[in-house]
Short mmCIF file of C-alpha atoms in Angstrom, two decimals:
data_model
loop_
_atom_site.label_atom_id
_atom_site.label_comp_id
_atom_site.label_asym_id
_atom_site.label_seq_id
_atom_site.Cartn_x
_atom_site.Cartn_y
_atom_site.Cartn_z
CA MET A 1 21.78 1.60 7.59
CA GLU A 2 20.35 -0.39 4.77
CA LEU A 3 19.45 2.60 2.65
CA LEU A 4 22.40 4.66 3.20
CA TYR A 5 25.20 2.24 3.43
CA LEU A 6 24.10 -0.85 1.38
CA LYS A 7 21.61 0.99 -0.76
CA SER A 8 19.07 -2.01 -0.73
CA PRO A 9 15.64 -0.67 -1.09
CA ASN A 10 13.96 -4.08 -1.06
CA ALA A 11 15.74 -4.85 2.33
CA VAL A 12 14.46 -1.45 3.58
CA ARG A 13 10.86 -2.30 2.53
CA TYR A 14 10.93 -5.63 4.23
CA THR A 15 12.32 -4.22 7.36
CA LEU A 16 9.66 -1.61 7.41
CA LEU A 17 7.02 -4.14 6.65
CA THR A 18 7.87 -6.33 9.37
CA GLY A 19 8.47 -3.57 11.81
CA THR A 20 4.79 -2.35 10.95
CA CYS A 21 3.62 -5.86 11.75
CA LEU A 22 5.45 -5.89 15.07
CA MET A 23 3.69 -2.55 16.00
CA THR A 24 0.46 -4.27 16.17
CA ALA A 25 1.82 -6.45 18.95
CA GLY A 26 0.53 -6.30 22.55
CA ASP A 27 2.50 -6.75 25.73
CA LEU A 28 5.97 -8.17 24.74
CA GLY A 29 7.50 -8.18 28.39
CA GLN A 30 10.08 -6.12 29.87
CA GLY A 31 13.82 -6.29 28.93
CA LEU A 32 15.02 -9.90 28.19
CA SER A 33 12.10 -11.55 30.09
CA THR A 34 8.53 -11.79 29.96
CA GLY A 35 6.40 -11.29 32.95
CA HIS A 36 3.04 -12.63 31.86
CA ALA A 37 1.56 -15.97 31.00
CA PRO A 38 1.41 -17.07 27.32
CA SER A 39 -1.62 -15.64 25.57
CA THR A 40 -3.29 -15.08 22.15
CA ALA A 41 -2.72 -11.35 22.56
CA ASN A 42 -0.34 -11.21 19.52
CA THR A 43 -2.12 -13.44 17.32
CA TRP A 44 -2.70 -10.61 14.63
CA THR A 45 1.09 -9.77 14.74
CA GLN A 46 2.01 -13.41 14.37
CA CYS A 47 -0.34 -13.83 11.40
CA LEU A 48 0.95 -10.85 9.74
CA LEU A 49 4.57 -11.79 10.18
CA VAL A 50 3.64 -15.27 8.59
CA LEU A 51 1.84 -13.67 5.61
CA VAL A 52 4.79 -11.20 4.90
CA THR A 53 7.37 -14.04 5.16
CA THR A 54 5.24 -16.28 2.94
CA ASP A 55 4.80 -13.56 0.41
CA ILE A 56 8.54 -12.86 0.29
CA TYR A 57 9.37 -16.68 -0.34
CA TRP A 58 6.64 -17.13 -2.82
CA ASN A 59 7.29 -14.05 -4.92
CA SER A 60 10.97 -14.86 -5.01
CA ALA A 61 10.17 -18.45 -6.22
CA TRP A 62 7.88 -16.95 -8.83
CA GLN A 63 10.48 -14.57 -10.02
CA LYS A 64 12.95 -17.38 -10.32
CA LEU A 65 10.49 -19.68 -12.08
CA LYS A 66 9.86 -16.86 -14.73
CA SER A 67 13.73 -16.30 -15.21
CA PRO A 68 15.03 -18.89 -17.79
CA GLN A 69 18.46 -17.89 -16.83
CA PHE A 70 17.98 -18.82 -13.19
CA ARG A 71 15.95 -22.10 -13.80
CA THR A 72 18.65 -23.40 -16.06
CA GLY A 73 21.40 -22.64 -13.65
CA LEU A 74 23.22 -20.30 -15.93
CA TYR A 75 22.76 -17.39 -13.56
CA LEU A 76 24.54 -19.05 -10.45
CA ALA A 77 27.20 -20.68 -12.78
CA GLN A 78 27.93 -17.30 -14.35
CA TRP A 79 27.95 -15.61 -10.90
CA ILE A 80 30.27 -18.08 -9.36
CA HIS A 81 32.66 -18.14 -12.51
CA THR A 82 32.91 -14.37 -12.60
CA LEU A 83 33.68 -14.26 -8.93
CA THR A 84 36.23 -17.12 -9.51
CA GLN A 85 38.04 -14.91 -12.34
CA LEU A 86 37.78 -11.62 -10.69
CA ARG A 87 38.13 -12.45 -6.95
CA GLN A 88 41.84 -11.09 -6.67
CA GLN A 89 40.81 -8.01 -8.41
CA LEU A 90 37.87 -6.97 -6.24
CA PRO A 91 38.71 -3.93 -3.99
CA TYR A 92 37.14 -5.84 -1.01
CA ARG A 93 38.37 -9.48 -1.30
CA ARG A 94 36.12 -10.45 1.74
CA GLN A 95 33.09 -9.05 -0.03
CA TYR A 96 32.06 -12.63 -0.91
CA ALA A 97 32.32 -15.59 1.19
CA VAL A 98 32.15 -18.36 -1.35
CA PRO A 99 34.61 -21.16 -0.34
CA GLY A 100 37.40 -21.77 -2.52
CA VAL A 101 36.53 -25.39 -3.11
CA VAL A 102 33.24 -24.30 -4.65
CA CYS A 103 34.95 -21.97 -6.99
CA ARG A 104 37.44 -24.77 -8.01
CA LEU A 105 34.97 -27.50 -8.30
CA ILE A 106 32.00 -25.91 -10.03
CA GLY A 107 33.31 -22.47 -10.74
CA ASN A 108 33.58 -22.93 -14.58
CA LEU A 109 31.00 -22.62 -17.37
CA THR A 110 31.36 -26.34 -18.37
CA PRO A 111 28.07 -28.12 -19.15
CA ARG A 112 28.46 -30.20 -16.10
CA ASP A 113 28.92 -27.16 -13.83
CA ILE A 114 25.74 -25.66 -15.44
CA ARG A 115 23.86 -28.92 -14.75
CA LEU A 116 24.80 -28.78 -11.10
CA TRP A 117 23.82 -25.32 -10.72
CA ARG A 118 20.47 -26.15 -12.52
CA LEU A 119 20.00 -28.79 -9.52
CA ALA A 120 20.89 -25.91 -7.08
CA ALA A 121 18.49 -23.47 -8.67
CA ALA A 122 15.68 -26.06 -8.62
CA ALA A 123 16.48 -26.85 -5.00
CA VAL A 124 16.20 -23.15 -4.02
CA ILE A 125 12.88 -22.66 -6.01
CA ALA A 126 11.34 -25.87 -4.35
CA LEU A 127 12.58 -24.70 -0.90
CA GLU A 128 11.08 -21.28 -1.38
CA ILE A 129 7.73 -22.76 -2.17
CA VAL A 130 7.49 -25.60 0.47
CA LEU A 131 9.51 -23.64 3.34
CA THR A 132 6.55 -21.57 4.81
CA PRO A 133 4.05 -24.49 4.84
CA ALA A 134 6.62 -26.72 6.26
CA LEU A 135 7.29 -24.07 9.02
CA LEU A 136 3.55 -24.11 10.00
CA ILE A 137 3.47 -27.91 10.59
CA PRO A 138 5.01 -28.91 14.04
CA GLN A 139 6.53 -32.13 12.82
CA THR A 140 8.36 -30.49 10.04
CA MET A 141 9.21 -27.16 11.53
CA PRO A 142 12.65 -28.18 12.98
CA TYR A 143 13.67 -29.36 9.53
CA ALA A 144 12.25 -26.35 7.83
CA VAL A 145 14.11 -24.03 10.19
CA ALA A 146 17.53 -25.83 9.47
CA ALA A 147 16.79 -25.72 5.83
CA GLY A 148 15.88 -21.98 5.78
CA ILE A 149 18.82 -20.99 7.82
CA ALA A 150 21.06 -23.17 5.52
CA VAL A 151 19.75 -21.55 2.38
CA HIS A 152 20.15 -18.07 3.93
CA VAL A 153 23.80 -18.80 4.92
CA ALA A 154 24.43 -19.85 1.23
CA PHE A 155 22.66 -16.65 -0.09
CA THR A 156 24.65 -14.54 2.29
CA CYS A 157 27.85 -16.23 1.08
CA LEU A 158 27.13 -14.83 -2.41
CA LYS A 159 26.51 -11.33 -1.29
CA PRO A 160 27.39 -10.91 2.44
CA ARG A 161 27.18 -7.14 2.56
CA GLN A 162 23.76 -6.96 0.78
CA LEU A 163 22.07 -9.92 2.43
CA ILE A 164 23.10 -10.26 6.06
CA THR A 165 20.48 -7.94 7.44
CA PHE A 166 17.70 -9.45 5.31
CA SER A 167 18.69 -13.09 6.13
CA GLY A 168 18.83 -12.25 9.82
CA LEU A 169 15.43 -10.62 9.73
CA THR A 170 13.79 -13.38 7.56
CA THR A 171 15.07 -16.19 9.76
CA GLY A 172 14.06 -14.15 12.71
CA THR A 173 10.39 -14.30 11.48
CA TYR A 174 10.51 -18.19 11.79
CA LEU A 175 9.64 -17.66 15.44
CA ALA A 176 6.21 -16.34 14.25
CA PHE A 177 5.38 -19.66 12.78
CA ALA A 178 5.63 -21.37 16.21
CA ALA A 179 2.03 -21.64 17.25
#
């Protein structure tokens, strides 16, 4: 579906990579229940999923850090501004799920809006850096899961058709972080 319908090669690569990691798993149970006691049989699979997810987040943060347009908030400000200006002309009006209040309050290219988007960009970069270590610490894991889901919901609002599968798969790998 990703390759034929959405033409998203990165999502296809990530799906294949996580699927390959899962192929190393041992007994996962039958149907919707497991018939065996917990064991360390799938430790290698769990480790691979953690490494792949960490790589995805840290490489994404690195790319954003290298991009002056993203770091300054200009990319996000331009994205929302363009969406605000062209929303009614898009062939699929439901292609984006950005709330109207966001477009009205920070959907212009004013210096104030760009500063706010700069803060959002910095928060996304910081979250991508600290999320996977926070998922590994039992005390911070619930907060990290909530923050990860929230940021993926926000990403999916910007590009729902392109990111729904990726966001679902990525947040699904959070289970691998539970020791």
